[in-house]
Amino acid sequence: MTIISVGYFIPSVLVDDGPLETEITLDFYMSLWDLFWYTEIVHIALMAINRFVCIVYPPYYAVFFSRTKTLLILCITYIVGFTINFPTLFPTCYILYNTHYYMPLYADPNTW
């Protein structure tokens, strides 16, 4: 979870303070930022589900969250984060980063 949280903020700092010479570099940083953001959101949701099952249904906790199922869920989490972020890796999808609000915006290529 710490790696995901740090990975979420490093691209935003690099975009805000770092010298970006090419649009490809900016796109790469923003793709990393989106990837870690989506993965972190899914992780937080899964932690909430984990705690809910642990508190409300304690007898079923070992069934739902065994070691192998937890590792499988963790891998699925990264796959979901990557698939949501996958369209931003193509040149037809432009991302503008608003450094004042710390949020990415998708832009129409005709407005550049």
N, CA, C and O atoms as a printed pandas DataFrame, in Angstrom:
     atom_number atom_name residue_name chain_id  residue_number  x_coord  y_coord  z_coord
0              1         N          MET        A               1    0.824   -1.186    0.000
1              2        CA          MET        A               1    0.000    0.000    0.000
2              3         C          MET        A               1    0.868    1.250    0.000
3              4         O          MET        A               1    0.512    2.250   -0.623
4              5         N          THR        A               2    2.005    1.203    0.694
5              6        CA          THR        A               2    2.901    2.354    0.733
6              7         C          THR        A               2    3.492    2.624   -0.637
7              8         O          THR        A               2    3.613    3.778   -1.046
8              9         N          ILE        A               3    3.859    1.577   -1.344
9             10        CA          ILE        A               3    4.429    1.748   -2.686
10            11         C          ILE        A               3    3.409    2.397   -3.610
11            12         O          ILE        A               3    3.755    3.258   -4.419
12            13         N          ILE        A               4    2.175    1.990   -3.491
13            14        CA          ILE        A               4    1.133    2.571   -4.338
14            15         C          ILE        A               4    0.922    4.036   -3.994
15            16         O          ILE        A               4    0.763    4.869   -4.886
16            17         N          SER        A               5    0.921    4.356   -2.699
17            18        CA          SER        A               5    0.723    5.747   -2.292
18            19         C          SER        A               5    1.874    6.630   -2.753
19            20         O          SER        A               5    1.651    7.747   -3.220
20            21         N          VAL        A               6    3.099    6.139   -2.625
21            22        CA          VAL        A               6    4.254    6.910   -3.091
22            23         C          VAL        A               6    4.249    6.994   -4.610
23            24         O          VAL        A               6    4.547    8.046   -5.176
24            25         N          GLY        A               7    3.914    5.899   -5.270
25            26        CA          GLY        A               7    3.853    5.899   -6.730
26            27         C          GLY        A               7    2.786    6.812   -7.280
27            28         O          GLY        A               7    2.848    7.224   -8.438
28            29         N          TYR        A               8    1.819    7.125   -6.466
29            30        CA          TYR        A               8    0.752    8.038   -6.874
30            31         C          TYR        A               8    1.226    9.488   -6.854
31            32         O          TYR        A               8    0.837   10.282   -7.711
32            33         N          PHE        A               9    2.063    9.833   -5.882
33            34        CA          PHE        A               9    2.475   11.226   -5.746
34            35         C          PHE        A               9    3.738   11.583   -6.525
35            36         O          PHE        A               9    3.905   12.743   -6.902
36            37         N          ILE        A              10    4.617   10.642   -6.774
37            38        CA          ILE        A              10    5.861   10.949   -7.481
38            39         C          ILE        A              10    5.610   11.497   -8.883
39            40         O          ILE        A              10    6.210   12.514   -9.231
40            41         N          PRO        A              11    4.757   10.882   -9.712
41            42        CA          PRO        A              11    4.516   11.483  -11.031
42            43         C          PRO        A              11    3.907   12.877  -10.961
43            44         O          PRO        A              11    4.205   13.721  -11.806
44            45         N          SER        A              12    3.059   13.133   -9.970
45            46        CA          SER        A              12    2.466   14.474   -9.882
46            47         C          SER        A              12    3.514   15.509   -9.514
47            48         O          SER        A              12    3.448   16.642   -9.990
48            49         N          VAL        A              13    4.477   15.148   -8.681
49            50        CA          VAL        A              13    5.556   16.074   -8.339
50            51         C          VAL        A              13    6.467   16.285   -9.537
51            52         O          VAL        A              13    6.893   17.411   -9.795
52            53         N          LEU        A              14    6.772   15.231  -10.268
53            54        CA          LEU        A              14    7.631   15.366  -11.441
54            55         C          LEU        A              14    6.979   16.218  -12.519
55            56         O          LEU        A              14    7.658   16.989  -13.198
56            57         N          VAL        A              15    5.685   16.087  -12.679
57            58        CA          VAL        A              15    4.984   16.885  -13.682
58            59         C          VAL        A              15    4.943   18.339  -13.255
59            60         O          VAL        A              15    5.079   19.236  -14.087
60            61         N          ASP        A              16    4.757   18.580  -11.967
61            62        CA          ASP        A              16    4.621   19.943  -11.463
62            63         C          ASP        A              16    5.958   20.677  -11.427
63            64         O          ASP        A              16    6.038   21.827  -11.859
64            65         N          ASP        A              17    7.007   20.033  -10.920
65            66        CA          ASP        A              17    8.276   20.714  -10.706
66            67         C          ASP        A              17    9.360   20.354  -11.712
67            68         O          ASP        A              17   10.295   21.131  -11.907
68            69         N          GLY        A              18    9.260   19.224  -12.337
69            70        CA          GLY        A              18   10.326   18.764  -13.210
70            71         C          GLY        A              18   10.258   19.360  -14.601
71            72         O          GLY        A              18    9.183   19.701  -15.096
72            73         N          PRO        A              19   11.422   19.481  -15.229
73            74        CA          PRO        A              19   11.435   19.973  -16.613
74            75         C          PRO        A              19   11.036   18.868  -17.584
75            76         O          PRO        A              19   11.749   17.875  -17.726
76            77         N          LEU        A              20    9.928   19.034  -18.233
77            78        CA          LEU        A              20    9.446   18.049  -19.197
78            79         C          LEU        A              20    9.671   18.588  -20.601
79            80         O          LEU        A              20    9.104   19.607  -20.994
80            81         N          GLU        A              21   10.502   17.889  -21.336
81            82        CA          GLU        A              21   10.858   18.370  -22.662
82            83         C          GLU        A              21    9.922   17.856  -23.742
83            84         O          GLU        A              21    9.699   18.534  -24.745
84            85         N          THR        A              22    9.384   16.687  -23.552
85            86        CA          THR        A              22    8.556   16.105  -24.599
86            87         C          THR        A              22    7.170   15.774  -24.074
87            88         O          THR        A              22    6.954   15.604  -22.874
88            89         N          GLU        A              23    6.270   15.691  -24.983
89            90        CA          GLU        A              23    4.892   15.326  -24.651
90            91         C          GLU        A              23    4.796   13.852  -24.261
91            92         O          GLU        A              23    3.924   13.466  -23.482
92            93         N          ILE        A              24    5.693   13.033  -24.804
93            94        CA          ILE        A              24    5.692   11.610  -24.482
94            95         C          ILE        A              24    6.047   11.404  -23.012
95            96         O          ILE        A              24    5.459   10.555  -22.342
96            97         N          THR        A              25    7.005   12.176  -22.513
97            98        CA          THR        A              25    7.382   12.073  -21.105
98            99         C          THR        A              25    6.223   12.454  -20.205
99           100         O          THR        A              25    5.957   11.780  -19.210
100          101         N          LEU        A              26    5.536   13.524  -20.547
101          102        CA          LEU        A              26    4.377   13.952  -19.768
102          103         C          LEU        A              26    3.280   12.897  -19.805
103          104         O          LEU        A              26    2.654   12.617  -18.783
104          105         N          ASP        A              27    3.045   12.315  -20.964
105          106        CA          ASP        A              27    2.034   11.258  -21.089
106          107         C          ASP        A              27    2.390   10.037  -20.237
107          108         O          ASP        A              27    1.525    9.424  -19.612
108          109         N          PHE        A              28    3.680    9.699  -20.227
109          110        CA          PHE        A              28    4.127    8.555  -19.427
110          111         C          PHE        A              28    3.913    8.813  -17.937
111          112         O          PHE        A              28    3.403    7.950  -17.222
112          113         N          TYR        A              29    4.297    9.986  -17.475
113          114        CA          TYR        A              29    4.102   10.323  -16.059
114          115         C          TYR        A              29    2.625   10.327  -15.685
115          116         O          TYR        A              29    2.253    9.846  -14.614
116          117         N          MET        A              30    1.800   10.855  -16.545
117          118        CA          MET        A              30    0.375   10.897  -16.249
118          119         C          MET        A              30   -0.242    9.498  -16.291
119          120         O          MET        A              30   -1.179    9.210  -15.546
120          121         N          SER        A              31    0.277    8.632  -17.156
121          122        CA          SER        A              31   -0.203    7.251  -17.177
122          123         C          SER        A              31    0.158    6.538  -15.880
123          124         O          SER        A              31   -0.649    5.789  -15.329
124          125         N          LEU        A              32    1.381    6.775  -15.392
125          126        CA          LEU        A              32    1.766    6.205  -14.101
126          127         C          LEU        A              32    0.879    6.729  -12.983
127          128         O          LEU        A              32    0.446    5.978  -12.109
128          129         N          TRP        A              33    0.618    8.026  -13.025
129          130        CA          TRP        A              33   -0.218    8.653  -12.001
130          131         C          TRP        A              33   -1.601    8.018  -12.000
131          132         O          TRP        A              33   -2.115    7.665  -10.939
132          133         N          ASP        A              34   -2.210    7.866  -13.170
133          134        CA          ASP        A              34   -3.535    7.244  -13.277
134          135         C          ASP        A              34   -3.512    5.783  -12.831
135          136         O          ASP        A              34   -4.412    5.324  -12.129
136          137         N          LEU        A              35   -2.473    5.059  -13.247
137          138        CA          LEU        A              35   -2.366    3.646  -12.882
138          139         C          LEU        A              35   -2.356    3.476  -11.373
139          140         O          LEU        A              35   -3.107    2.664  -10.834
140          141         N          PHE        A              36   -1.507    4.240  -10.686
141          142        CA          PHE        A              36   -1.422    4.105   -9.236
142          143         C          PHE        A              36   -2.673    4.623   -8.548
143          144         O          PHE        A              36   -3.059    4.099   -7.503
144          145         N          TRP        A              37   -3.314    5.637   -9.106
145          146        CA          TRP        A              37   -4.532    6.159   -8.492
146          147         C          TRP        A              37   -5.647    5.125   -8.545
147          148         O          TRP        A              37   -6.297    4.862   -7.533
148          149         N          TYR        A              38   -5.872    4.540   -9.712
149          150        CA          TYR        A              38   -6.931    3.535   -9.842
150          151         C          TYR        A              38   -6.631    2.302   -8.988
151          152         O          TYR        A              38   -7.534    1.735   -8.372
152          153         N          THR        A              39   -5.373    1.894   -8.953
153          154        CA          THR        A              39   -5.008    0.739   -8.145
154          155         C          THR        A              39   -5.223    1.021   -6.663
155          156         O          THR        A              39   -5.689    0.154   -5.923
156          157         N          GLU        A              40   -4.885    2.223   -6.235
157          158        CA          GLU        A              40   -5.074    2.575   -4.830
158          159         C          GLU        A              40   -6.554    2.601   -4.450
159          160         O          GLU        A              40   -6.924    2.155   -3.364
160          161         N          ILE        A              41   -7.390    3.115   -5.329
161          162        CA          ILE        A              41   -8.824    3.147   -5.043
162          163         C          ILE        A              41   -9.386    1.727   -4.906
163          164         O          ILE        A              41  -10.188    1.460   -4.010
164          165         N          VAL        A              42   -8.971    0.827   -5.783
165          166        CA          VAL        A              42   -9.451   -0.559   -5.702
166          167         C          VAL        A              42   -8.920   -1.229   -4.432
167          168         O          VAL        A              42   -9.633   -2.005   -3.796
168          169         N          HIS        A              43   -7.663   -0.928   -4.060
169          170        CA          HIS        A              43   -7.115   -1.490   -2.823
170          171         C          HIS        A              43   -7.900   -1.031   -1.599
171          172         O          HIS        A              43   -8.187   -1.832   -0.709
172          173         N          ILE        A              44   -8.245    0.237   -1.549
173          174        CA          ILE        A              44   -9.004    0.756   -0.410
174          175         C          ILE        A              44  -10.387    0.103   -0.346
175          176         O          ILE        A              44  -10.872   -0.229    0.736
176          177         N          ALA        A              45  -11.013   -0.078   -1.499
177          178        CA          ALA        A              45  -12.318   -0.751   -1.519
178          179         C          ALA        A              45  -12.190   -2.201   -1.048
179          180         O          ALA        A              45  -13.040   -2.687   -0.303
180          181         N          LEU        A              46  -11.144   -2.884   -1.475
181          182        CA          LEU        A              46  -10.951   -4.269   -1.044
182          183         C          LEU        A              46  -10.635   -4.367    0.444
183          184         O          LEU        A              46  -11.049   -5.319    1.106
184          185         N          MET        A              47   -9.904   -3.391    0.973
185          186        CA          MET        A              47   -9.654   -3.390    2.417
186          187         C          MET        A              47  -10.946   -3.190    3.192
187          188         O          MET        A              47  -11.140   -3.799    4.244
188          189         N          ALA        A              48  -11.830   -2.343    2.680
189          190        CA          ALA        A              48  -13.119   -2.139    3.341
190          191         C          ALA        A              48  -13.955   -3.421    3.308
191          192         O          ALA        A              48  -14.593   -3.774    4.299
192          193         N          ILE        A              49  -13.950   -4.111    2.172
193          194        CA          ILE        A              49  -14.683   -5.380    2.072
194          195         C          ILE        A              49  -14.072   -6.418    3.011
195          196         O          ILE        A              49  -14.795   -7.176    3.658
196          197         N          ASN        A              50  -12.751   -6.451    3.085
197          198        CA          ASN        A              50  -12.056   -7.372    3.977
198          199         C          ASN        A              50  -12.461   -7.136    5.425
199          200         O          ASN        A              50  -12.784   -8.084    6.141
200          201         N          ARG        A              51  -12.447   -5.901    5.855
201          202        CA          ARG        A              51  -12.827   -5.567    7.238
202          203         C          ARG        A              51  -14.305   -5.856    7.492
203          204         O          ARG        A              51  -14.674   -6.301    8.579
204          205         N          PHE        A              52  -15.137   -5.608    6.506
205          206        CA          PHE        A              52  -16.571   -5.888    6.654
206          207         C          PHE        A              52  -16.813   -7.376    6.874
207          208         O          PHE        A              52  -17.561   -7.762    7.772
208          209         N          VAL        A              53  -16.181   -8.207    6.054
209          210        CA          VAL        A              53  -16.348   -9.657    6.192
210          211         C          VAL        A              53  -15.769  -10.123    7.527
211          212         O          VAL        A              53  -16.336  -11.001    8.177
212          213         N          CYS        A              54  -14.656   -9.546    7.932
213          214        CA          CYS        A              54  -14.022   -9.930    9.195
214          215         C          CYS        A              54  -14.913   -9.614   10.394
215          216         O          CYS        A              54  -14.971  -10.391   11.347
216          217         N          ILE        A              55  -15.605   -8.482   10.351
217          218        CA          ILE        A              55  -16.432   -8.069   11.489
218          219         C          ILE        A              55  -17.822   -8.698   11.444
219          220         O          ILE        A              55  -18.311   -9.192   12.460
220          221         N          VAL        A              56  -18.455   -8.684   10.285
221          222        CA          VAL        A              56  -19.843   -9.131   10.196
222          223         C          VAL        A              56  -19.958  -10.649   10.023
223          224         O          VAL        A              56  -20.853  -11.271   10.596
224          225         N          TYR        A              57  -19.067  -11.243    9.243
225          226        CA          TYR        A              57  -19.126  -12.686    8.973
226          227         C          TYR        A              57  -17.802  -13.366    9.347
227          228         O          TYR        A              57  -17.109  -13.862    8.458
228          229         N          PRO        A              58  -17.435  -13.406   10.611
229          230        CA          PRO        A              58  -16.143  -13.996   10.990
230          231         C          PRO        A              58  -15.957  -15.463   10.599
231          232         O          PRO        A              58  -14.836  -15.848   10.270
232          233         N          PRO        A              59  -16.998  -16.300   10.619
233          234        CA          PRO        A              59  -16.756  -17.702   10.229
234          235         C          PRO        A              59  -16.367  -17.865    8.755
235          236         O          PRO        A              59  -15.694  -18.831    8.396
236          237         N          TYR        A              60  -16.784  -16.935    7.910
237          238        CA          TYR        A              60  -16.499  -17.048    6.476
238          239         C          TYR        A              60  -15.225  -16.321    6.055
239          240         O          TYR        A              60  -14.845  -16.355    4.884
240          241         N          TYR        A              61  -14.573  -15.672    6.999
241          242        CA          TYR        A              61  -13.385  -14.882    6.650
242          243         C          TYR        A              61  -12.289  -15.757    6.048
243          244         O          TYR        A              61  -11.689  -15.391    5.037
244          245         N          ALA        A              62  -12.029  -16.894    6.655
245          246        CA          ALA        A              62  -10.977  -17.785    6.151
246          247         C          ALA        A              62  -11.321  -18.350    4.779
247          248         O          ALA        A              62  -10.425  -18.659    3.994
248          249         N          VAL        A              63  -12.593  -18.485    4.488
249          250        CA          VAL        A              63  -13.011  -19.000    3.178
250          251         C          VAL        A              63  -12.805  -17.944    2.096
251          252         O          VAL        A              63  -12.275  -18.240    1.025
252          253         N          PHE        A              64  -13.225  -16.717    2.377
253          254        CA          PHE        A              64  -13.151  -15.649    1.370
254          255         C          PHE        A              64  -11.743  -15.086    1.199
255          256         O          PHE        A              64  -11.353  -14.710    0.093
256          257         N          PHE        A              65  -10.981  -15.028    2.287
257          258        CA          PHE        A              65   -9.674  -14.377    2.227
258          259         C          PHE        A              65   -8.558  -15.327    2.644
259          260         O          PHE        A              65   -7.791  -15.032    3.561
260          261         N          SER        A              66   -8.474  -16.452    1.978
261          262        CA          SER        A              66   -7.337  -17.343    2.194
262          263         C          SER        A              66   -6.107  -16.713    1.538
263          264         O          SER        A              66   -6.221  -15.716    0.825
264          265         N          ARG        A              67   -4.948  -17.291    1.781
265          266        CA          ARG        A              67   -3.706  -16.709    1.253
266          267         C          ARG        A              67   -3.702  -16.682   -0.281
267          268         O          ARG        A              67   -3.305  -15.684   -0.884
268          269         N          THR        A              68   -4.141  -17.771   -0.905
269          270        CA          THR        A              68   -4.121  -17.818   -2.372
270          271         C          THR        A              68   -5.167  -16.883   -2.977
271          272         O          THR        A              68   -4.910  -16.234   -3.991
272          273         N          LYS        A              69   -6.344  -16.814   -2.358
273          274        CA          LYS        A              69   -7.374  -15.907   -2.880
274          275         C          LYS        A              69   -6.968  -14.448   -2.708
275          276         O          LYS        A              69   -7.274  -13.612   -3.559
276          277         N          THR        A              70   -6.281  -14.140   -1.611
277          278        CA          THR        A              70   -5.823  -12.771   -1.398
278          279         C          THR        A              70   -4.772  -12.388   -2.433
279          280         O          THR        A              70   -4.799  -11.272   -2.954
280          281         N          LEU        A              71   -3.855  -13.288   -2.736
281          282        CA          LEU        A              71   -2.860  -13.006   -3.780
282          283         C          LEU        A              71   -3.521  -12.862   -5.148
283          284         O          LEU        A              71   -3.123  -12.013   -5.946
284          285         N          LEU        A              72   -4.519  -13.682   -5.417
285          286        CA          LEU        A              72   -5.256  -13.569   -6.677
286          287         C          LEU        A              72   -5.981  -12.227   -6.766
287          288         O          LEU        A              72   -5.956  -11.573   -7.809
288          289         N          ILE        A              73   -6.619  -11.821   -5.685
289          290        CA          ILE        A              73   -7.311  -10.530   -5.658
290          291         C          ILE        A              73   -6.319   -9.388   -5.846
291          292         O          ILE        A              73   -6.622   -8.408   -6.526
292          293         N          LEU        A              74   -5.142   -9.510   -5.249
293          294        CA          LEU        A              74   -4.113   -8.481   -5.400
294          295         C          LEU        A              74   -3.660   -8.362   -6.852
295          296         O          LEU        A              74   -3.505   -7.254   -7.364
296          297         N          CYS        A              75   -3.448   -9.495   -7.517
297          298        CA          CYS        A              75   -3.071   -9.464   -8.940
298          299         C          CYS        A              75   -4.187   -8.869   -9.792
299          300         O          CYS        A              75   -3.922   -8.091  -10.708
300          301         N          ILE        A              76   -5.419   -9.227   -9.498
301          302        CA          ILE        A              76   -6.555   -8.675  -10.241
302          303         C          ILE        A              76   -6.640   -7.167  -10.049
303          304         O          ILE        A              76   -7.014   -6.440  -10.970
304          305         N          THR        A              77   -6.293   -6.697   -8.855
305          306        CA          THR        A              77   -6.309   -5.260   -8.584
306          307         C          THR        A              77   -5.359   -4.513   -9.510
307          308         O          THR        A              77   -5.721   -3.479  -10.071
308          309         N          TYR        A              78   -4.143   -5.033   -9.671
309          310        CA          TYR        A              78   -3.188   -4.382  -10.569
310          311         C          TYR        A              78   -3.637   -4.479  -12.024
311          312         O          TYR        A              78   -3.437   -3.544  -12.798
312          313         N          ILE        A              79   -4.233   -5.589  -12.393
313          314        CA          ILE        A              79   -4.737   -5.733  -13.762
314          315         C          ILE        A              79   -5.863   -4.743  -14.026
315          316         O          ILE        A              79   -5.917   -4.141  -15.099
316          317         N          VAL        A              80   -6.762   -4.566  -13.061
317          318        CA          VAL        A              80   -7.856   -3.594  -13.217
318          319         C          VAL        A              80   -7.294   -2.183  -13.350
319          320         O          VAL        A              80   -7.737   -1.418  -14.207
320          321         N          GLY        A              81   -6.319   -1.832  -12.507
321          322        CA          GLY        A              81   -5.702   -0.508  -12.602
322          323         C          GLY        A              81   -5.043   -0.274  -13.954
323          324         O          GLY        A              81   -5.129    0.822  -14.508
324          325         N          PHE        A              82   -4.383   -1.305  -14.489
325          326        CA          PHE        A              82   -3.731   -1.149  -15.788
326          327         C          PHE        A              82   -4.747   -1.063  -16.917
327          328         O          PHE        A              82   -4.570   -0.273  -17.844
328          329         N          THR        A              83   -5.819   -1.870  -16.856
329          330        CA          THR        A              83   -6.793   -1.851  -17.952
330          331         C          THR        A              83   -7.579   -0.553  -17.995
331          332         O          THR        A              83   -7.919   -0.073  -19.076
332          333         N          ILE        A              84   -7.869    0.014  -16.853
333          334        CA          ILE        A              84   -8.540    1.311  -16.861
334          335         C          ILE        A              84   -7.620    2.376  -17.430
335          336         O          ILE        A              84   -8.073    3.305  -18.100
336          337         N          ASN        A              85   -6.332    2.242  -17.164
337          338        CA          ASN        A              85   -5.353    3.227  -17.606
338          339         C          ASN        A              85   -4.860    2.972  -19.028
339          340         O          ASN        A              85   -4.242    3.860  -19.617
340          341         N          PHE        A              86   -5.102    1.828  -19.586
341          342        CA          PHE        A              86   -4.539    1.431  -20.880
342          343         C          PHE        A              86   -4.823    2.405  -22.029
343          344         O          PHE        A              86   -3.912    2.662  -22.816
344          345         N          PRO        A              87   -6.026    2.961  -22.170
345          346        CA          PRO        A              87   -6.255    3.880  -23.295
346          347         C          PRO        A              87   -5.385    5.134  -23.275
347          348         O          PRO        A              87   -5.157    5.740  -24.322
348          349         N          THR        A              88   -4.898    5.530  -22.104
349          350        CA          THR        A              88   -4.069    6.740  -22.044
350          351         C          THR        A              88   -2.673    6.528  -22.601
351          352         O          THR        A              88   -1.921    7.493  -22.743
352          353         N          LEU        A              89   -2.305    5.301  -22.919
353          354        CA          LEU        A              89   -0.979    5.030  -23.464
354          355         C          LEU        A              89   -0.893    5.271  -24.969
355          356         O          LEU        A              89    0.200    5.240  -25.535
356          357         N          PHE        A              90   -2.012    5.506  -25.613
357          358        CA          PHE        A              90   -2.025    5.718  -27.052
358          359         C          PHE        A              90   -1.992    7.209  -27.369
359          360         O          PHE        A              90   -2.487    8.017  -26.583
360          361         N          PRO        A              91   -1.425    7.580  -28.494
361          362        CA          PRO        A              91   -1.301    9.009  -28.818
362          363         C          PRO        A              91   -2.622    9.700  -29.136
363          364         O          PRO        A              91   -2.661   10.927  -29.228
364          365         N          THR        A              92   -3.698    8.949  -29.305
365          366        CA          THR        A              92   -4.985    9.595  -29.585
366          367         C          THR        A              92   -5.647   10.126  -28.324
367          368         O          THR        A              92   -6.629   10.864  -28.407
368          369         N          CYS        A              93   -5.130    9.766  -27.169
369          370        CA          CYS        A              93   -5.688   10.228  -25.898
370          371         C          CYS        A              93   -4.703   11.204  -25.268
371          372         O          CYS        A              93   -3.604   10.807  -24.881
372          373         N          TYR        A              94   -5.076   12.450  -25.161
373          374        CA          TYR        A              94   -4.212   13.469  -24.581
374          375         C          TYR        A              94   -4.652   13.786  -23.163
375          376         O          TYR        A              94   -5.843   13.909  -22.878
376          377         N          ILE        A              95   -3.676   13.915  -22.284
377          378        CA          ILE        A              95   -3.972   14.241  -20.898
378          379         C          ILE        A              95   -3.323   15.579  -20.576
379          380         O          ILE        A              95   -2.123   15.762  -20.783
380          381         N          LEU        A              96   -4.109   16.498  -20.075
381          382        CA          LEU        A              96   -3.579   17.755  -19.568
382          383         C          LEU        A              96   -3.569   17.666  -18.054
383          384         O          LEU        A              96   -4.531   17.192  -17.450
384          385         N          TYR        A              97   -2.497   18.115  -17.445
385          386        CA          TYR        A              97   -2.408   18.045  -15.998
386          387         C          TYR        A              97   -2.558   19.438  -15.420
387          388         O          TYR        A              97   -1.755   20.325  -15.708
388          389         N          ASN        A              98   -3.577   19.631  -14.610
389          390        CA          ASN        A              98   -3.816   20.905  -13.955
390          391         C          ASN        A              98   -3.060   20.897  -12.634
391          392         O          ASN        A              98   -3.496   20.251  -11.681
392          393         N          THR        A              99   -1.927   21.607  -12.561
393          394        CA          THR        A              99   -1.093   21.577  -11.367
394          395         C          THR        A              99   -1.709   22.338  -10.207
395          396         O          THR        A              99   -1.325   22.124   -9.057
396          397         N          HIS        A             100   -2.644   23.212  -10.483
397          398        CA          HIS        A             100   -3.273   23.960   -9.399
398          399         C          HIS        A             100   -4.222   23.075   -8.590
399          400         O          HIS        A             100   -4.275   23.177   -7.365
400          401         N          TYR        A             101   -4.963   22.213   -9.268
401          402        CA          TYR        A             101   -5.920   21.339   -8.592
402          403         C          TYR        A             101   -5.432   19.899   -8.452
403          404         O          TYR        A             101   -6.138   19.066   -7.885
404          405         N          TYR        A             102   -4.230   19.590   -8.962
405          406        CA          TYR        A             102   -3.678   18.239   -8.933
406          407         C          TYR        A             102   -4.633   17.222   -9.545
407          408         O          TYR        A             102   -4.955   16.209   -8.924
408          409         N          MET        A             103   -5.080   17.496  -10.756
409          410        CA          MET        A             103   -5.969   16.544  -11.418
410          411         C          MET        A             103   -5.707   16.533  -12.919
411          412         O          MET        A             103   -5.418   17.576  -13.506
412          413         N          PRO        A             104   -5.805   15.358  -13.544
413          414        CA          PRO        A             104   -5.641   15.278  -14.995
414          415         C          PRO        A             104   -6.963   15.549  -15.699
415          416         O          PRO        A             104   -8.040   15.253  -15.181
416          417         N          LEU        A             105   -6.851   16.112  -16.878
417          418        CA          LEU        A             105   -8.025   16.376  -17.706
418          419         C          LEU        A             105   -7.764   15.795  -19.082
419          420         O          LEU        A             105   -6.666   15.942  -19.619
420          421         N          TYR        A             106   -8.742   15.148  -19.650
421          422        CA          TYR        A             106   -8.608   14.646  -21.010
422          423         C          TYR        A             106   -8.962   15.767  -21.973
423          424         O          TYR        A             106   -9.953   16.474  -21.788
424          425         N          ALA        A             107   -8.143   15.919  -22.997
425          426        CA          ALA        A             107   -8.336   17.023  -23.929
426          427         C          ALA        A             107   -8.551   16.499  -25.339
427          428         O          ALA        A             107   -8.004   15.467  -25.729
428          429         N          ASP        A             108   -9.339   17.213  -26.074
429          430        CA          ASP        A             108   -9.556   16.916  -27.478
430          431         C          ASP        A             108   -8.305   17.330  -28.250
431          432         O          ASP        A             108   -7.854   18.465  -28.092
432          433         N          PRO        A             109   -7.722   16.454  -29.082
433          434        CA          PRO        A             109   -6.499   16.808  -29.812
434          435         C          PRO        A             109   -6.673   18.023  -30.721
435          436         O          PRO        A             109   -5.689   18.689  -31.043
436          437         N          ASN        A             110   -7.891   18.323  -31.136
437          438        CA          ASN        A             110   -8.102   19.476  -32.014
438          439         C          ASN        A             110   -7.954   20.798  -31.279
439          440         O          ASN        A             110   -7.816   21.842  -31.916
440          441         N          THR        A             111   -7.982   20.774  -29.953
441          442        CA          THR        A             111   -7.854   22.014  -29.194
442          443         C          THR        A             111   -6.415   22.373  -28.884
443          444         O          THR        A             111   -6.158   23.431  -28.311
444          445         N          TRP        A             112   -5.472   21.520  -29.247
445          446        CA          TRP        A             112   -4.073   21.807  -28.952
446          447         C          TRP        A             112   -3.582   22.836  -29.885
447          448         O          TRP        A             112   -2.418   23.231  -29.813
